[in-house]
Each structure stands twice: as structure tokens, then as C-alpha cells.
Coordinates of C-alpha atoms in Angstrom, one line a residue:
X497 CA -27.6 19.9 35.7
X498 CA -25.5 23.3 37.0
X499 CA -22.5 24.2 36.2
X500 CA -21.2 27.6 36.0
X501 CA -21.1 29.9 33.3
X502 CA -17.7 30.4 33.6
X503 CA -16.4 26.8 33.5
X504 CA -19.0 26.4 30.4
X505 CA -17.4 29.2 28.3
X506 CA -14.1 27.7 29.0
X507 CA -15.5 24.7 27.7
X508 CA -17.0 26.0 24.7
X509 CA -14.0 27.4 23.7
X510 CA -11.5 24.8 23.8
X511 CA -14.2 22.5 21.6
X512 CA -14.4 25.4 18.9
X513 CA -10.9 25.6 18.4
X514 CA -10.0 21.7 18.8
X515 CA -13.0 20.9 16.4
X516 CA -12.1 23.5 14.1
X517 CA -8.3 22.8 13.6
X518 CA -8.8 19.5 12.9
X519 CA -12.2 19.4 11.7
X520 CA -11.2 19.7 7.4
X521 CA -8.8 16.7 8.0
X522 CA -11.2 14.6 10.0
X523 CA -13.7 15.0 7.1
X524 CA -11.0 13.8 4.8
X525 CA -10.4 10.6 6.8
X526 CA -13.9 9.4 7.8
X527 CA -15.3 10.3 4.2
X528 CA -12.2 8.0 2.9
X529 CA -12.7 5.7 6.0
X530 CA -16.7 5.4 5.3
X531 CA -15.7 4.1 1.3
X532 CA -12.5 2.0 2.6
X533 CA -15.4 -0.5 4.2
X534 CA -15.9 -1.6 0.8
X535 CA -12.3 -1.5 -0.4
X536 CA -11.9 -4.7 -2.1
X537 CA -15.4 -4.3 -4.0
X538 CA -13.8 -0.6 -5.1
X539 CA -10.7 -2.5 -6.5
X540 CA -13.0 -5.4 -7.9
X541 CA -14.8 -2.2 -9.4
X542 CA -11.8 -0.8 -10.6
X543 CA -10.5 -3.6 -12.5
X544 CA -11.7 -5.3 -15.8
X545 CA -12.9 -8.6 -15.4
X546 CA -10.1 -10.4 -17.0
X547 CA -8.2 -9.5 -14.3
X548 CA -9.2 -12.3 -12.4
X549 CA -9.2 -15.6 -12.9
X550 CA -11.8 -18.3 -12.0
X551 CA -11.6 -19.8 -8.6
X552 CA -11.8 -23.2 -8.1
X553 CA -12.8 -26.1 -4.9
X554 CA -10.4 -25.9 -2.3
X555 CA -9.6 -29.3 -2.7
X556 CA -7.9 -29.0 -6.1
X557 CA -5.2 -26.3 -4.0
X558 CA -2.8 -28.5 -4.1
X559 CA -2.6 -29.6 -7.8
X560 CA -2.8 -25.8 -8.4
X561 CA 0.5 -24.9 -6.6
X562 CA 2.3 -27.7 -8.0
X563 CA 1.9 -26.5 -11.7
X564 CA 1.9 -23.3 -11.2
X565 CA 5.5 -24.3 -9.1
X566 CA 7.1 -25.8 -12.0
X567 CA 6.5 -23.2 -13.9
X568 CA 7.3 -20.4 -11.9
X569 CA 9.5 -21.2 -9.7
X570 CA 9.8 -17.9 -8.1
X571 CA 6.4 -19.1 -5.9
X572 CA 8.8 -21.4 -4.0
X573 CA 10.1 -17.8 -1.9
X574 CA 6.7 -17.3 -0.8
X575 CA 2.6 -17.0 -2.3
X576 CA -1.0 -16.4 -1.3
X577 CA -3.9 -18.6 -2.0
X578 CA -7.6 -17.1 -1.7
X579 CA -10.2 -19.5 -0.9
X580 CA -13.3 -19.5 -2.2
X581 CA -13.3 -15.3 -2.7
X582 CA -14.8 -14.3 -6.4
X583 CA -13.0 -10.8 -6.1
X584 CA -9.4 -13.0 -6.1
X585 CA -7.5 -15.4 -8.4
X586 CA -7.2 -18.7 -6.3
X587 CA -3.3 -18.3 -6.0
X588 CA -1.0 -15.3 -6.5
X589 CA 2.6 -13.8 -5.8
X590 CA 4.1 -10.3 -6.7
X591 CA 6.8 -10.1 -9.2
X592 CA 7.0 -6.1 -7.5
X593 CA 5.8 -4.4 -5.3
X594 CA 3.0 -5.6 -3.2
X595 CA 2.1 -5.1 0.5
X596 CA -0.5 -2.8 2.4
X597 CA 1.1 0.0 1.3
X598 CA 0.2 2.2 -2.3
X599 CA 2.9 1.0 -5.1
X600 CA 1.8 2.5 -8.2
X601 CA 4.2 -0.3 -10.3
X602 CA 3.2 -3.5 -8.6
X603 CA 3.1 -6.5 -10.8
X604 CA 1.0 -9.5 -10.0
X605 CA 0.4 -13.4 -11.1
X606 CA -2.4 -14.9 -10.9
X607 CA -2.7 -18.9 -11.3
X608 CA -5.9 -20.8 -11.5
X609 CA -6.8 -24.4 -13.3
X610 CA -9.4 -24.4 -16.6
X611 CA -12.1 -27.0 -16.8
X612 CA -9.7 -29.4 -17.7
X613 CA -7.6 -29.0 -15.0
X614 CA -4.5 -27.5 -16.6
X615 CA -3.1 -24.6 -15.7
X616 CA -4.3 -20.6 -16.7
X617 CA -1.5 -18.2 -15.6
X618 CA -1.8 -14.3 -16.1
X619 CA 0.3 -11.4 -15.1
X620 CA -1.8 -8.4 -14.0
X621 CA -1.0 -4.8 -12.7
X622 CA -3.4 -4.7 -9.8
X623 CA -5.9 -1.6 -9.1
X624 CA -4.3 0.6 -6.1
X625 CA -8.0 2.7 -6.3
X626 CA -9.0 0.8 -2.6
X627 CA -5.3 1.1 -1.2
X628 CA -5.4 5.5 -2.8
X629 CA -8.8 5.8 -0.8
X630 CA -7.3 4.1 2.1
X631 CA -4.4 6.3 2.0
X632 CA -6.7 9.2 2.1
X633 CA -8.8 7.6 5.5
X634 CA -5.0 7.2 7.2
X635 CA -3.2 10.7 6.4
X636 CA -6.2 12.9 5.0
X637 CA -4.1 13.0 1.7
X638 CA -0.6 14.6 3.4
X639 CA 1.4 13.2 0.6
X640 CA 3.9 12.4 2.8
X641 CA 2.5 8.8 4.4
X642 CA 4.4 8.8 7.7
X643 CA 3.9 12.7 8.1
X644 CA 0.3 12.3 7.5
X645 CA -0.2 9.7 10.1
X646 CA 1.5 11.5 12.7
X647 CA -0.3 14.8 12.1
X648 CA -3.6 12.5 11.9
X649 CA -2.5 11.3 15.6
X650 CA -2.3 14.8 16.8
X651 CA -5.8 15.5 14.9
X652 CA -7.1 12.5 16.8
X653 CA -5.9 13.8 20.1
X654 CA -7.5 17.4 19.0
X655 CA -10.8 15.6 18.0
X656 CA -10.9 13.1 21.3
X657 CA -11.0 16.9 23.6
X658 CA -13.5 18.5 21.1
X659 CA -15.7 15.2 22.4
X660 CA -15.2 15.6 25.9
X661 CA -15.4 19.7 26.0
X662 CA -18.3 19.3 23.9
X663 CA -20.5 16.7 26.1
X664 CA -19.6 18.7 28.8
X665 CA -20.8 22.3 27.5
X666 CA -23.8 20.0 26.7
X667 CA -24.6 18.8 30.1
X668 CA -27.1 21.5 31.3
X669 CA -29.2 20.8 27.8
X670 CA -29.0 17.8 27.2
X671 CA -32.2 16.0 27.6
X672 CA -34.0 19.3 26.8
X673 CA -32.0 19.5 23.4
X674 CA -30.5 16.7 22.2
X675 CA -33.6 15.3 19.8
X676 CA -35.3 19.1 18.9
X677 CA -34.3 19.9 15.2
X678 CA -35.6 23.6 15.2
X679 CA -36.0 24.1 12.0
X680 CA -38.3 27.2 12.6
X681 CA -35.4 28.7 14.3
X682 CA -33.5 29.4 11.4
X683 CA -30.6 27.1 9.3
X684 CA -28.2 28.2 12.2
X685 CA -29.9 26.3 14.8
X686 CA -30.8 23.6 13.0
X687 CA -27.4 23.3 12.2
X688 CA -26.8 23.2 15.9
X689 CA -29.3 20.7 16.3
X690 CA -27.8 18.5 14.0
X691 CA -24.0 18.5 15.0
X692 CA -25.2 18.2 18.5
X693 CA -27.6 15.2 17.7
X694 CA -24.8 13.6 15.4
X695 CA -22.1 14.0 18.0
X696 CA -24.3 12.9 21.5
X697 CA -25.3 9.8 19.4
X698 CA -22.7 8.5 18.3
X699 CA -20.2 9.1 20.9
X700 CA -19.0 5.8 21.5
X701 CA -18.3 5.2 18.1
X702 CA -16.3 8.6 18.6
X703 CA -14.3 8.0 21.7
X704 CA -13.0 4.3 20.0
X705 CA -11.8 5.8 16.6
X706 CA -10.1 8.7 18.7
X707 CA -8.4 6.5 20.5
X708 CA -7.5 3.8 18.4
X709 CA -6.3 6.4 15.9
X710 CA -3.6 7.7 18.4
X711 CA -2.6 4.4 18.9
X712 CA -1.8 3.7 14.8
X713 CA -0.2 7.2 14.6
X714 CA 2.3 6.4 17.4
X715 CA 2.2 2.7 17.9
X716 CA 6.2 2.3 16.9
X717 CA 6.7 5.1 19.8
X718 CA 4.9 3.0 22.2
X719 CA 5.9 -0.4 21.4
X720 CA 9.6 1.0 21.6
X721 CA 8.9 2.5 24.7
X722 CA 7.3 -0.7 26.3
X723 CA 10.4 -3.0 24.5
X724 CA 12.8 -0.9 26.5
X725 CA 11.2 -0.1 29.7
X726 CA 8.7 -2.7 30.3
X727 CA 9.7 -6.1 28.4
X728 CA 13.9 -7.3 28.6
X729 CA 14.3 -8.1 24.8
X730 CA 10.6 -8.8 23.5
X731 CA 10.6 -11.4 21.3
X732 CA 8.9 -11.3 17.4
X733 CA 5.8 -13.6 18.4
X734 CA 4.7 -13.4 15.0
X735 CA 7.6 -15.1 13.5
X736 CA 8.5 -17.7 15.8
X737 CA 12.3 -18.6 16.7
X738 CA 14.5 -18.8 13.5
X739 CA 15.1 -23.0 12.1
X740 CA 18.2 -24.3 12.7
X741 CA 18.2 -25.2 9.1
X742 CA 16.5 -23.4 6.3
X743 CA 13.8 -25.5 4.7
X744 CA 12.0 -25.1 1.3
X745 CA 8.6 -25.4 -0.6
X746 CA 8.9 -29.2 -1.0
X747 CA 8.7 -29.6 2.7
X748 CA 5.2 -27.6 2.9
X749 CA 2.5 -29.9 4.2
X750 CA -0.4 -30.1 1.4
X751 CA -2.2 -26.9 1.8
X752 CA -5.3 -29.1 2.6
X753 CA -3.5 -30.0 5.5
X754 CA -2.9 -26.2 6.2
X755 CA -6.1 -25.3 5.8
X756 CA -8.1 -28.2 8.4
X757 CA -5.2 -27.2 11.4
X758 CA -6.1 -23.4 10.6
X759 CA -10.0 -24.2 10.8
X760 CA -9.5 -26.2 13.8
X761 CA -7.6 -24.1 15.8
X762 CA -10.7 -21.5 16.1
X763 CA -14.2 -23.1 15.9
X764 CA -16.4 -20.7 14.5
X765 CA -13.7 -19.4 12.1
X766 CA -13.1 -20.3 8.9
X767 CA -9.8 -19.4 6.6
X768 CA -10.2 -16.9 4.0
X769 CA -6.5 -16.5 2.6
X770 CA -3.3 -18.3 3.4
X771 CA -0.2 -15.8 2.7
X772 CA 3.0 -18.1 2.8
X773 CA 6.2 -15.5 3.6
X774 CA 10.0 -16.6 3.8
X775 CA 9.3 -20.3 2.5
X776 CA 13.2 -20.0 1.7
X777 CA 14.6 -18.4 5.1
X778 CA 15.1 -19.1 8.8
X779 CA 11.8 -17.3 9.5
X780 CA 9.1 -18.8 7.3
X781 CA 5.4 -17.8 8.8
X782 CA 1.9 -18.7 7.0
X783 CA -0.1 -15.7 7.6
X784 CA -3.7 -16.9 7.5
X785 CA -6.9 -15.0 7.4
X786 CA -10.0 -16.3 9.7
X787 CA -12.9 -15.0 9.0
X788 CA -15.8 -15.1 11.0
X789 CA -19.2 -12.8 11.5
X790 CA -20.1 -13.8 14.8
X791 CA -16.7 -12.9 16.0
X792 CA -15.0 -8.9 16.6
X793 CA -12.3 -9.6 14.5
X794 CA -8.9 -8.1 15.2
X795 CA -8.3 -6.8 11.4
X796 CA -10.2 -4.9 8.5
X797 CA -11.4 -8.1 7.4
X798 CA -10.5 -10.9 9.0
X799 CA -8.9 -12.1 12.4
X800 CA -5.4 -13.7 11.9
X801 CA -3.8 -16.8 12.6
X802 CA 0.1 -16.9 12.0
X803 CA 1.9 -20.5 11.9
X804 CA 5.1 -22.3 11.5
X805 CA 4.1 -23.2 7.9
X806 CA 6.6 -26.8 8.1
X807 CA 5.3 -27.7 11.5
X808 CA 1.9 -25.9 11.5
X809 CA 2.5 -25.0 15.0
X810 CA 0.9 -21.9 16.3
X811 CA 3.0 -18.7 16.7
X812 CA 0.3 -16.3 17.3
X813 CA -3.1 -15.3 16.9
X814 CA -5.5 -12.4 17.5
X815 CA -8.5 -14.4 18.8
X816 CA -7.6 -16.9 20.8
X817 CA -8.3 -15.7 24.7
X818 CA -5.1 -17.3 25.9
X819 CA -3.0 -15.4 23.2
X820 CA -1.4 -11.8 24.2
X821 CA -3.8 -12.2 27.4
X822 CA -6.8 -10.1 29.1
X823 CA -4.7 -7.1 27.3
X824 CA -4.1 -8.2 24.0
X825 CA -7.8 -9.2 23.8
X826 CA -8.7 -5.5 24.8
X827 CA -6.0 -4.3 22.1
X828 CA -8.1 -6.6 19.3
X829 CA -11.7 -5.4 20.7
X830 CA -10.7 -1.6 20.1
X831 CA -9.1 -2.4 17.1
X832 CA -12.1 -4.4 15.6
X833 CA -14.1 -2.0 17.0
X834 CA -12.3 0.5 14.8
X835 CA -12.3 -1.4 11.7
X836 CA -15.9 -2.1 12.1
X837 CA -15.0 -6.0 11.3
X838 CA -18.2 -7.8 13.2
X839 CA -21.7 -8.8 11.9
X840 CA -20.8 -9.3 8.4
X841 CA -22.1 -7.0 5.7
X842 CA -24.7 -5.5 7.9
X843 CA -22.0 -4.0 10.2
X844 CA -20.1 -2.9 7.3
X845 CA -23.2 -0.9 6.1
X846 CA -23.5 0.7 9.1
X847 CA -20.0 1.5 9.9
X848 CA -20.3 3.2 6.1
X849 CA -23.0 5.5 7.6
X850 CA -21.7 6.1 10.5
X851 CA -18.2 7.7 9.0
X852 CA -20.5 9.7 7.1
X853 CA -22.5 11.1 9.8
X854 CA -18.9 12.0 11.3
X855 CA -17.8 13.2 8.4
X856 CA -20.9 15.9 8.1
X857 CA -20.2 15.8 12.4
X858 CA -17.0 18.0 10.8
X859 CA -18.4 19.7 7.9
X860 CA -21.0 21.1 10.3
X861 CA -19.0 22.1 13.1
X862 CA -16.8 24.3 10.5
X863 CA -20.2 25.9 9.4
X864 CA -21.6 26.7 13.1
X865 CA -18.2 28.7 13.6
X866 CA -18.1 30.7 10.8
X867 CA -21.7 31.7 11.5
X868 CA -21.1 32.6 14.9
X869 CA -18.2 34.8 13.1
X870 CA -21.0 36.0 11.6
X871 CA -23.6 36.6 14.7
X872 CA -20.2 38.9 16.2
X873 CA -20.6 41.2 13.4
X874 CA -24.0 42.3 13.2
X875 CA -23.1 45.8 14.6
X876 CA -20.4 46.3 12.1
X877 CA -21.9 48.8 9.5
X878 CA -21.0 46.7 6.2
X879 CA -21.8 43.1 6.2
X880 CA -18.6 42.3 4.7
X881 CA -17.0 39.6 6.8
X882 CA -13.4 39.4 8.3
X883 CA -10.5 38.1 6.0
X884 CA -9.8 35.2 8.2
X885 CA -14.0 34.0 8.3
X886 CA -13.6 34.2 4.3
X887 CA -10.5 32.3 4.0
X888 CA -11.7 29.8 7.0
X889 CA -14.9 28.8 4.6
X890 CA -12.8 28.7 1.7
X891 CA -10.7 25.9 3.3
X892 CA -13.8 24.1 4.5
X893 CA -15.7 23.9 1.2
X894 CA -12.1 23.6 -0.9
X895 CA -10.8 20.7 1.2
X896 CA -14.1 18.9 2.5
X897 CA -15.9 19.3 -0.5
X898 CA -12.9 19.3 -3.2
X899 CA -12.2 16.1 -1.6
X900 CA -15.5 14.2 -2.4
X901 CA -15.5 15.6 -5.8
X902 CA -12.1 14.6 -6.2
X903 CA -12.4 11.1 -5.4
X904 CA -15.8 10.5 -7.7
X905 CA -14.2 12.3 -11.0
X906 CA -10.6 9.8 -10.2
X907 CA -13.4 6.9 -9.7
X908 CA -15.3 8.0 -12.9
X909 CA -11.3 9.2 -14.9
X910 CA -10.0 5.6 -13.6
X911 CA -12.2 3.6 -16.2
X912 CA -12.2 6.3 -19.3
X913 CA -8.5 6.7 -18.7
X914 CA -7.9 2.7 -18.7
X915 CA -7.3 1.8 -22.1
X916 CA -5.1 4.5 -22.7
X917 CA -2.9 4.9 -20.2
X918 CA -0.2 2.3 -19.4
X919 CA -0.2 2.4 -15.5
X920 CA -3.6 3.5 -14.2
X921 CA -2.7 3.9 -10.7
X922 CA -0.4 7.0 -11.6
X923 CA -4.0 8.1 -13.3
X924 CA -5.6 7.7 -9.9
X925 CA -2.8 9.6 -8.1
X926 CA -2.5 12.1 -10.7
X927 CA -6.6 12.8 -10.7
X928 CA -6.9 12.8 -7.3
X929 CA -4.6 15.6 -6.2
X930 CA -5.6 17.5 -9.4
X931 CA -8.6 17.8 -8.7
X932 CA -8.5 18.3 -5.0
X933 CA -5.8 21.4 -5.7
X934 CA -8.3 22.7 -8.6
X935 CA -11.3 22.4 -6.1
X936 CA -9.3 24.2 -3.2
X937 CA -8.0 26.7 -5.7
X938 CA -11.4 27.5 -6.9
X939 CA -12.9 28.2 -3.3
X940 CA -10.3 30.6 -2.7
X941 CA -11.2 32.4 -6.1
X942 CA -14.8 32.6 -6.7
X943 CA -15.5 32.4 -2.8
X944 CA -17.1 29.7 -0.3
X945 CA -20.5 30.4 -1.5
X946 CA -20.2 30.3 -4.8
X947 CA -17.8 27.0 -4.9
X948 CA -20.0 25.2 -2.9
X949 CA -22.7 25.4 -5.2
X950 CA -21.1 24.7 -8.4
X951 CA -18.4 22.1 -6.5
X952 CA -21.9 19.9 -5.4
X953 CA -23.1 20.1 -8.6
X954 CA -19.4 18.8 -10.3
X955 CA -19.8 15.9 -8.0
X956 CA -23.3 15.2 -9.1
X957 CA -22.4 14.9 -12.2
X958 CA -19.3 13.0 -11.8
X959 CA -21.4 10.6 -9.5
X960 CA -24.2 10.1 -12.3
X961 CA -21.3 9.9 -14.9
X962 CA -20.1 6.7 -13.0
X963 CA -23.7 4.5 -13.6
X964 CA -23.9 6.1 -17.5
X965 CA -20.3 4.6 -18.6
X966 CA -21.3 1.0 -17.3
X967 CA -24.5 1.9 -19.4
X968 CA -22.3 2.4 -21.9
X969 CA -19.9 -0.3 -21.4
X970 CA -22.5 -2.8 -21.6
X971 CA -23.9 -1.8 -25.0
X972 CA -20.9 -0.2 -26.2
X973 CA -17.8 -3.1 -25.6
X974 CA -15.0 -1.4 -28.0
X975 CA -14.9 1.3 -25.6
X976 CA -12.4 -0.8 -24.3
X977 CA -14.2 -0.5 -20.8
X978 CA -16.4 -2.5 -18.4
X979 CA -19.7 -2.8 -16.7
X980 CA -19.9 -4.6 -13.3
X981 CA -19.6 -7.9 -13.4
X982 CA -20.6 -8.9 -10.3
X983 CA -23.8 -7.8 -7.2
X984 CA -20.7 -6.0 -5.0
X985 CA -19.2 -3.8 -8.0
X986 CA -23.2 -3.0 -9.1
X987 CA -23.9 -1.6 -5.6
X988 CA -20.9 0.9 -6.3
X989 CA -22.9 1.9 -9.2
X990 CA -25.6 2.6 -7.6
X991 CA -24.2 3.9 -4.2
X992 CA -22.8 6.8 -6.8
X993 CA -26.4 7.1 -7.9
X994 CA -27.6 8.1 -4.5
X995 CA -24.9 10.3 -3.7
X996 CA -25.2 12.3 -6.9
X997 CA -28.6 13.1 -5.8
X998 CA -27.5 14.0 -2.6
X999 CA -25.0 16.1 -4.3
X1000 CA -27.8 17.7 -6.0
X1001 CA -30.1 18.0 -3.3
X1002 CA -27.2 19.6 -1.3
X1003 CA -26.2 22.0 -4.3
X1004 CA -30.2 23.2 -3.8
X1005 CA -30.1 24.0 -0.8
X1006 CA -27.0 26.0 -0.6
X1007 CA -28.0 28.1 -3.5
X1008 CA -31.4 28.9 -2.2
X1009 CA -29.3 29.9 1.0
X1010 CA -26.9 32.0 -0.9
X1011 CA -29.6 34.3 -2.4
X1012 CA -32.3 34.3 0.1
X1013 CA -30.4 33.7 3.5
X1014 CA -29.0 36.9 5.6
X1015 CA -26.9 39.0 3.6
X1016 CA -24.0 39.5 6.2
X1017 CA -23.6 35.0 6.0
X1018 CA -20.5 34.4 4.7
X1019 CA -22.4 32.1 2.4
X1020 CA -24.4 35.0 0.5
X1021 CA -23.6 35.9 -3.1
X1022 CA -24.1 39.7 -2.9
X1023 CA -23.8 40.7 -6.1
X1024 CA -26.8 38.5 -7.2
X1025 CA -29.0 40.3 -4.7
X1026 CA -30.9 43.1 -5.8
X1027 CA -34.6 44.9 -4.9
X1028 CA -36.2 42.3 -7.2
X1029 CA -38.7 39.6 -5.9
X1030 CA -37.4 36.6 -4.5
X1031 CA -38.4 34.3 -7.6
X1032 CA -36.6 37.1 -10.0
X1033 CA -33.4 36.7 -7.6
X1034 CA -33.5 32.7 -7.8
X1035 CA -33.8 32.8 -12.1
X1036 CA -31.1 35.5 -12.5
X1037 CA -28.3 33.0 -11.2

């Protein structure tokens, strides 16, 4: 295909400087967004095992709620049971906090029966680890949570016309180009290869999660705008009209009852959690999770089903075809599509690569332009590079890298740190940004080079840390901490495992660079170069 040289430069440009001004806070969010697919195994990972009680048959629900009503009667103002879900207690309620959002002092009940039937009550401050990484996938860590997302919508918008600028410059290679890894023709263009490869392939994937990111940033903005000049007073379809008279708990159908009107309402679905909100007000709603893996569910996890929890009628739902219309349905597909929620566990795996092939899609579009910084200054007598090149790589290993490390040392600092400090989520917080300013702080001192190397090895060690304290927990039980418990918390265990060797592997590879690669790269280590041989050069560091 022709197109002319001109219009291609133009092209080029705008996707260098859209990928690389949003390229450091993209890795941050698909990195986060690649682990959030496994958030609740992370918090099941997180907490001890005590921290959950038993479940038990759905049938006994009702029995459940009744005792654990009389003595609590705060449960009457609203609860959540979990059916048949090992990582949850069978019913619980917040005595603080609670929500989608990160509160570092939330307080929990939990309720389940004992073999006997009688009632087991606990009250547990629950691990925010899942909720910190989720943070991380929606605002790249801007501490500020509304700030982030917005600057993450703009980054989205930035990343959607680095897609399209960067198929286009494509176009007259394409099919020549897009599978030939040209290893032979240096790192740089294998480099190239591979960001193009990474890119070309998984474009749709792309193209949704720009989108649908835009849409989260500034959904408030458009729903506003659509309230105003499109709809004459929208009502809240999630909450129903308000009762006449305010009802309470002892009017709630038995949750058995609940629970068959849920599963019939959407063959093919099946109710996960029941979330009862308002029992106590005009507006009470039972906010039920469906779950089903044949289905492109509209949420994370599940689709969702919201009721009139007295009259069990229907309010809203996210599946049903007649529901929101052909436009809502396209809403939910891009959203599902987003959250990778279809084909079960499979389709959760390979969402979890996927935002890591987009996350090194980043990482490597940051290293192609600081070599072609690089290529611009081979006529320049001293290979030393231009300020802005140094402080550019800096940034990119600092923030890309520092955040990795960061999150396995709080992963690895979350269980040592348990027994003795009283709220571990301000340990997780704390960690975090710590270590993410020490690694970014460190890149900027010692160099890009040199902080890539040792930052990849600090993550492989903090990665095969993580597997050796559940060695240690196992044989060692008045360490006060825990080994996994369960097949979903042992996979995080060994998913560390495999990414401390590619830590290592990594670390290799950049060091070999750094003393045998061109000595005007912005990823050389002059001063460890001298006239020796090659093997003399790779000891001496």
C-alpha cells in the first residue's frame, strides 16, 4: 500500500509523542489491571485464614440471618450473603467503611453456623491489598483518586491516537513486517519488531480498553450531559420509585425465595452474592450478583440483577436484552469486554497476559524513542546523550519498573508486617508509595542503566521472597504468618515464582546490554568499559 512520505512522517510523529506521554502511566495501569483479574484471590492471599468463616448449603440462609439478626441488630439496615464462594464468609455487613472504594479503617462481620448449627460471629478488618492494586490499574497511583482518573481519561484518549497513527504509519509494511523478529538486526530492531507485533495483534483488545476507559474517566460528564439535553428528568432505574411506607427486615421474603426469583429471571445465570441496601428506607434495592461463563457479563465478575427486595420485582438488570435496549446491551458488551468477565478462568488468564503484553507494548515504545534519541546523535563527537534522553529513561525505568518492584516488596512486606502492625492496609499504602518514590529516586541517581539492572534484580528477589515465607509459614507457625490455604492463593505463589525469573532473566539481559551494547546507548555504563576483553568487562561489574 502507498502513501506518501510526507503524510507518514506526520503520522509517525504524532504516535511518538502520544505513546510517549502517556506510555509510563499506561504501564502502571495495565500491569495493576493484568493482577486486578485475580483480585479477590490477592485479598484471599492477603488475609490469614481465620479471617473467614466456613460457608455453608444455601439452604440453611435463612436460619443464618435470623441468629445472626437477633444478635446484631444492626444487619436489619442492610447485609450481604455470599453463596457458595470459599474466599467469603456466608453473610457479612460493615460496621465502617466498606464499598468499592480503598478505606484503610473498614471493619467487617462475618456470620456463619458451626456443625451444630449455632451461630460463629467474628469481626475482621478486611485486606484492601486487591482494592490498593485496583487503585493503581484506575489512576496509575495519582494519589489523588478523582484526579487520577481524569488524567487516566486523557491518557486513554492520548493512547487510542498512538493506535490509530501507529496502524497507519504501519500500513505500507505491514504484511512484509509484522511477524519478522530480526534479531540479527540488532536489539533496536527487534525491539521494533516486537512493539509492532504486540501492538498489530492485539489491537482490538486496544481500541476497547481505550475507549471504555474514556468512558469511566468522564462518565459523570456524559451522563450529566445526556440527563440535561437528552432525557427530561431521568429517573434512578436502579432504585426503583420510593415506598409509600418504609418497610423493614421482618418483611424480607426468605432469602430462599430471593435466591429462585434471581435464578429464574436469567437462565443460564446463577446468583453469586445478594447485597441487601436500605432494608430501613424508602429506597430498599437487593443488589444481586449473576454469574455466568457462557455469558459477557456487564461487571468485573459478575452480571447484576437489582430488585425491589419486598416485592422481588425487577428494577434493572445488565443482561436482560429488553433492559436499557439495543444501546445499553452495547454499553455492557464494551464494558465486559473491558473487564475481561467471559469464559470463566480461561478468559481471566488470558486477559492477565494480555495486560501484560500491553504493559511491555509501553515499556517498549519508551525504549525505541530514546534509542532513536540515540541514532540522532551519532555525529555528535562525545556519546554523551542530551539531558532530556537521560532524564526521559530515568522516568521510564523509575516509574515502570519501580512500580513492579513496588507492588511485589508491599505483597511480600503485607505478610511479615501482619502481626505487628495494627492496621495493615496503612502498611500496604505506606510500602507502596515508598518504594515506588525510592525506585524513581534511584533511577534519577545512579542513572537508567544502572537502576534497571539492580531494580530487576530487587524484584527478583522480592518475588522469590514471596514463595520462601509460605515455606516458612508452613514449618514455622509462631511466625505469626500464613501459607496458602487454598489452590487460588498457591497460584499467587507460584505466579511470583515465574515472574522472579523473569525478573532475573530480564536483569541479564540488560546488564549484558549495558557493557557490551553501543557505547553512545543511553543504556551503557561507561565507566565499566575499558580495553579489556569482553569476558574481563562482564566479571568487573
Amino acid at each position: 500500500m502507498q502513501i506518501r512520505s510526507d503524510i507518514l512522517r506526520i503520522y509517525q510523529k504524532v504516535h511518538l509523542w502520544t505513546g510517549i506521554t502517556a506510555g509510563i502511566l499506561l504501564f502502571i495501569c495495565f500491569f495493576a489491571g493484568a493482577l486486578t483479574m485475580f483480585k479477590p484471590q490477592l485479598s484471599a492471599w492477603a488475609s490469614p485464614p481465620s479471617h473467614v468463616l466456613p460457608q455453608i448449603p444455601t439452604a440453611q440462609a435463612d436460619r443464618l440471618l435470623q441468629l445472626a439478626l437477633a444478635q446484631h441488630p444492626e444487619i436489619a439496615k442492610g447485609f450481604t450473603l455470599h453463596l457458595n464462594d470459599d474466599m467469603y464468609a456466608p453473610l457479612t455487613w460493615y460496621s465502617r467503611g466498606g464499598g468499592r472504594r480503598l478505606n484503610l479503617d473498614t471493619q467487617q462481620w462475618q456470620a456463619t453456623l458451626d456443625e451444630n448449627g449455632q451461630l460463629l460471629t467474628q469481626q475482621v478488618q478486611p485486606s484492601q491489598l486487591g482494592l490498593l492494586i485496583d487503585l493503581l490499574h484506575r489512576t496509575a497511583g495519582i494519589p489523588h483518586t478523582r484526579l487520577g482518573i481524569s488524567v487516566m481519561g486523557v491518557a486513554s484518549v492520548l493512547y487510542f491516537m498512538a493506535l490509530v497513527s501507529g496502524v497507519i504509519f504501519l500500513l505500507p509494511t505491514l504484511v512484509k513486517t509484522l511477524f519478522a523478529l530480526r534479531q540479527k538486526k540488532g536489539p533496536s530492531r527487534f525491539w521494533l519488531d516486537s512493539h509492532n507485533l504486540l501492538g498489530i495483534t492485539a489491537l482490538p483488545f486496544h481500541i476497547v480498553i481505550a475507549v471504555t476507559v474514556v468512558v469511566f474517566a468522564f462518565h459523570d460528564v456524559f451522563y450529566d450531559a445526556l440527563g440535561k439535553f437528552v432525557y427530561d428528568n431521568p429517573p434512578d432505574i436502579m432504585r426503583g420509585a420510593p415506598l409509600a411506607q418504609p418497610l423493614n427486615i421482618s418483611h424480607l421474603p426468605p432469602l430462599s425465595e430471593i435466591i429462585a426469583t434471581a435464578n429464574q429471571h436469567a437462565p443460564g445465570h446463577e446468583a453469586r452474592s445478594l447485597m441487601f441496601i436500605g432494608l430501613d428506607t424508602p429506597r430498599p434495592v437487593a443488589r444481586i450478583e449473576m454469574y455466568s461463563e457462557q455469558a459477557l457479563m456487564r461487571g468485573p465478575l459478575a452480571d447484576f440483577l437489582f430488585m425491589q427486595p419486598y416485592s422481588l420485582a425487577t428494577q434493572f438488570s445488565t443482561f436482560s436484552p429488553t433492559e436499557g435496549g439495543t444501546w445499553g446491551r452495547i454499553v455492557a458488551t464494551f464494558f465486559g469486554l473491558h473487564f475481561g468477565s467471559f469464559g470463566g478462568m480461561p478468559g481471566r488468564w488470558l486477559y492477565f497476559f494480555m495486560g501484560l503484553s500491553g504493559a511491555m507494548l509501553f515499556y517498549s515504545g519508551n525504549l525505541l524513542w530514546l534509542e532513536k534519541r540515540r541514532q540522532q546523535q551519532k555525529g555528535a563527537e562525545l556519546p554523551q546523550q542530551p539531558r532530556k534522553v537521560r532524564l526521559m529513561a530515568a522516568a521510564t525505568v523509575g516509574c515502570c519498573l519501580g512500580s513492579m518492584v513496588a507492588v511485589a516488596i508491599t505483597m511480600l512486606a503485607g505478610k511479615w508486617l501482619y502481626p505487628w502492625v495494627a492496621n495493615i492496609n496503612y502498611g500496604y499504602l505506606w510500602c507502596y508509595y515508598l518504594c515506588f518514590l525510592a525506585a524513581v529516586l534511584y533511577s534519577f541517581w545512579r542513572g537508567a542503566a544502572r537502576a534497571a539492572i539492580h531494580l530487576l534484580r530487587l524484584g527478583a528477589l522480592a518475588c522469590i521472597a514471596i514463595p520462601v515465607t509460605s515455606i516458612l509459614a508452613t514449618f514455622t507457625p509462631s511466625l505469626g504468618i500464613w501459607a496458602p490455604h487454598t489452590l487460588a492463593t498457591l497460584m499467587v505463589d507460584l505466579m511470583a515464582l515465574i515472574f522472579a525469573f523473569g525478573f532475573l532473566y530480564s536483569a541479564r539481559l540488560t546488564r549484558q546490554r549495558a557493557l557490551t551494547g553501543p557505547a553512545d546507548s543511553i543504556w551503557a555504563i561507561a565507566d565499566q568499559r575499558d580495553t579489556t576483553t569482553q569476558a574481563n568487562r562482564l566479571s568487573a561489574y
